[in-house]
Amino acid sequence: MTQSVVSDSAVDQADLREAMRHARVLVVGDVMLDRYWFGDVKRISPEAPVPVAHIRKTEERAGGAANVARNIAALGGKATLLGVVGQDEAGETLERLMHEDGVSTSLYRDPNIATTVKLRVLARQQQLLRIDFEESPGYEILASKLDDFCRMLPDHDVVILSDYGKGGLHHVFDMIAAARNAGKPVLIDPKGDDYSRYRGATLLTPNRSEFRQVAGEWRDEADLVAKAQSMREHLDLDALLVTRSEEGMTLFRKQGVAHMPTVAREVFDVSGAGDTVIGTLGLMLAAGQDLPDAMLWANRAAGIVVGKLGTAVCNPDELFV
């Protein structure tokens, strides 16, 4: 039977805020730099049937695993980011942005790759074009990162692995094993159609389309529950959280199923919402919340960030209202 979670956590908000300030979360995965070019379109190019954008403003924000860490820090938690960037201007910019956001970083510089960059061109708040620059990091760099990961585990309460399919989590199975052996919960935002590499994690957080890609279509809610619980058992997970866009999110555990409807008032931009969900979940677990209560806060935070443009964050004053 599916249980709907509709009420706030009974924990005192002041106590929770204090616990969040002491919570330590290690975020590992594919880091990237999101660049936004804002402009106006008033004509079509004479060279080709494409709009001409006159750029008037630019912005740079952390993306991928870096955005997960940024969300944790914005809520008052202690976030450490472990990842790989290129030895280039974009990598330096990303590290600067992380420090400005209060995130501790351990970013390896790989001279043989370019930092992953997503460049978006927008006019009148509508995206015209996205250009991606990305390369997979080298094996030796990734092996060194794994050694650092193991050394950093004792200083953190929860581990988040953010997989964007860019090659930064080549050793994900070893990371899961090391974290679980150290008694640290491991939360993973998965990617691709093979989840066997995430076996033994504490929690996976696929969105609806990602889950469908691996589990296949479902006929009804009962079929969805059966597929989710089967995946959870097969992968030896403590829990599986499927985020379902306008349908909210559903948590599958051995103890049963809990569902929470969406709280978004107005959806403006869903990019980065998954980062907010897993970042808030990890922070709340590190602060002593149980999974259903952590899901409540993650759902609320996601409802806030989708009302903002681009990869955005939620702050405590917005969350605790």
Coordinates of C-alpha atoms in Angstrom, one line a residue, residues 79-227:
A79 CA 29.8 20.5 1.4
T80 CA 33.1 19.1 -0.1
L81 CA 33.3 18.6 -3.8
L82 CA 35.7 16.0 -5.4
G83 CA 35.9 16.0 -9.1
V84 CA 38.0 16.5 -12.3
V85 CA 38.3 19.6 -14.5
G86 CA 40.6 20.7 -17.3
Q87 CA 43.6 22.9 -16.8
D88 CA 41.8 25.8 -18.4
E89 CA 39.9 29.0 -17.7
A90 CA 36.6 27.2 -17.2
G91 CA 38.1 25.0 -14.5
E92 CA 39.4 28.1 -12.7
T93 CA 36.1 29.8 -13.0
L94 CA 34.3 26.7 -11.6
E95 CA 36.6 26.5 -8.6
R96 CA 36.2 30.3 -7.9
L97 CA 32.4 29.9 -8.0
M98 CA 32.6 27.0 -5.6
H99 CA 34.7 29.0 -3.1
E100 CA 32.3 32.0 -3.4
D101 CA 29.4 29.6 -2.6
G102 CA 31.2 28.3 0.5
V103 CA 32.0 24.8 -0.9
S104 CA 35.3 23.1 -0.1
T105 CA 36.9 21.7 -3.2
S106 CA 39.3 19.0 -4.3
L107 CA 39.4 19.5 -8.0
Y108 CA 41.9 17.5 -10.0
R109 CA 43.3 19.3 -13.1
D110 CA 43.6 17.1 -16.1
P111 CA 45.8 18.9 -18.8
N112 CA 44.5 16.6 -21.5
I113 CA 40.8 17.5 -21.3
A114 CA 38.6 20.6 -21.4
T115 CA 36.3 21.3 -18.5
T116 CA 32.8 20.3 -19.2
V117 CA 30.8 23.4 -20.2
K118 CA 27.2 23.8 -21.1
L119 CA 26.6 27.1 -23.0
R120 CA 22.9 28.2 -23.3
V121 CA 21.8 31.1 -25.4
L122 CA 18.4 32.6 -24.3
A123 CA 16.2 35.3 -25.6
R124 CA 13.1 36.6 -23.8
Q125 CA 13.7 33.8 -21.2
Q126 CA 13.4 31.1 -23.9
Q127 CA 16.4 28.9 -24.7
L128 CA 17.4 29.2 -28.4
L129 CA 20.5 26.9 -28.3
R130 CA 22.7 24.8 -26.1
I131 CA 26.3 24.0 -26.9
D132 CA 28.2 21.3 -24.9
F133 CA 32.0 21.0 -24.5
E134 CA 33.0 17.7 -22.8
E135 CA 35.7 15.1 -22.6
S136 CA 36.3 12.1 -20.3
P137 CA 39.1 12.4 -17.8
G138 CA 42.2 10.2 -17.9
Y139 CA 42.5 6.9 -16.0
E140 CA 45.4 8.0 -13.8
I141 CA 43.6 11.1 -12.7
L142 CA 40.5 9.0 -11.8
A143 CA 42.7 6.5 -9.8
S144 CA 44.2 9.4 -7.8
K145 CA 40.7 10.7 -7.1
L146 CA 39.7 7.3 -5.8
D147 CA 42.6 7.4 -3.3
D148 CA 41.5 10.8 -2.1
F149 CA 37.9 9.7 -1.8
C150 CA 38.9 7.0 0.6
R151 CA 41.0 9.4 2.7
M152 CA 38.1 11.9 2.9
L153 CA 35.4 9.4 4.0
P154 CA 36.0 9.6 7.8
D155 CA 35.5 13.4 7.8
H156 CA 32.0 13.2 6.2
D157 CA 28.6 11.9 7.3
V158 CA 27.0 11.2 3.9
V159 CA 28.3 10.6 0.4
I160 CA 26.6 11.8 -2.8
L161 CA 27.7 10.4 -6.2
S162 CA 26.4 12.6 -9.0
D163 CA 26.6 10.7 -12.4
Y164 CA 26.1 12.7 -15.5
G165 CA 27.7 10.1 -17.8
K166 CA 30.8 12.2 -18.4
G167 CA 33.3 9.6 -17.1
G168 CA 34.0 11.1 -13.6
L169 CA 32.6 8.1 -11.8
H170 CA 34.6 5.4 -13.5
H171 CA 35.3 3.8 -10.1
V172 CA 31.7 4.1 -8.7
F173 CA 31.5 0.5 -7.6
D174 CA 34.7 0.8 -5.6
M175 CA 33.5 4.1 -4.1
I176 CA 30.2 2.5 -3.0
A177 CA 32.0 -0.4 -1.3
A178 CA 34.5 1.9 0.5
A179 CA 31.7 4.2 1.7
R180 CA 29.5 1.4 3.0
N181 CA 32.5 -0.3 4.7
A182 CA 33.1 3.1 6.4
G183 CA 29.4 3.1 7.5
K184 CA 28.5 6.1 5.3
P185 CA 25.2 6.3 3.5
V186 CA 25.7 6.5 -0.3
L187 CA 23.1 8.5 -2.4
I188 CA 23.4 8.3 -6.2
D189 CA 21.8 10.3 -9.0
P190 CA 22.1 7.6 -11.7
K191 CA 22.7 7.9 -15.5
G192 CA 22.4 5.4 -18.4
D193 CA 20.5 2.1 -18.8
D194 CA 22.7 -0.1 -16.7
Y195 CA 22.2 0.3 -12.9
S196 CA 24.2 -2.8 -12.0
R197 CA 27.2 -0.6 -11.4
Y198 CA 25.4 1.1 -8.5
R199 CA 24.7 -2.2 -6.7
G200 CA 24.9 -1.9 -2.9
A201 CA 24.2 1.9 -2.7
T202 CA 21.9 3.3 0.0
L203 CA 19.6 5.2 -2.4
L204 CA 19.2 5.9 -6.1
T205 CA 17.2 8.9 -7.3
P206 CA 16.3 8.5 -10.9
N207 CA 13.7 10.7 -12.5
R208 CA 10.6 9.3 -14.2
S209 CA 12.2 9.0 -17.7
E210 CA 15.4 7.6 -16.3
F211 CA 13.6 4.9 -14.4
R212 CA 11.5 4.1 -17.4
Q213 CA 14.6 3.7 -19.5
V214 CA 15.8 0.9 -17.2
A215 CA 12.6 -0.7 -15.9
G216 CA 10.4 -0.3 -18.9
E217 CA 6.8 1.0 -19.2
W218 CA 4.3 0.3 -16.4
R219 CA 0.6 -0.2 -16.8
D220 CA -0.6 1.4 -13.6
E221 CA 0.6 2.4 -10.1
A222 CA 0.7 -1.2 -8.9
D223 CA 2.9 -2.2 -11.8
L224 CA 5.2 0.8 -11.0
V225 CA 5.5 -0.3 -7.4
A226 CA 6.3 -3.9 -8.5
K227 CA 9.0 -2.7 -10.9

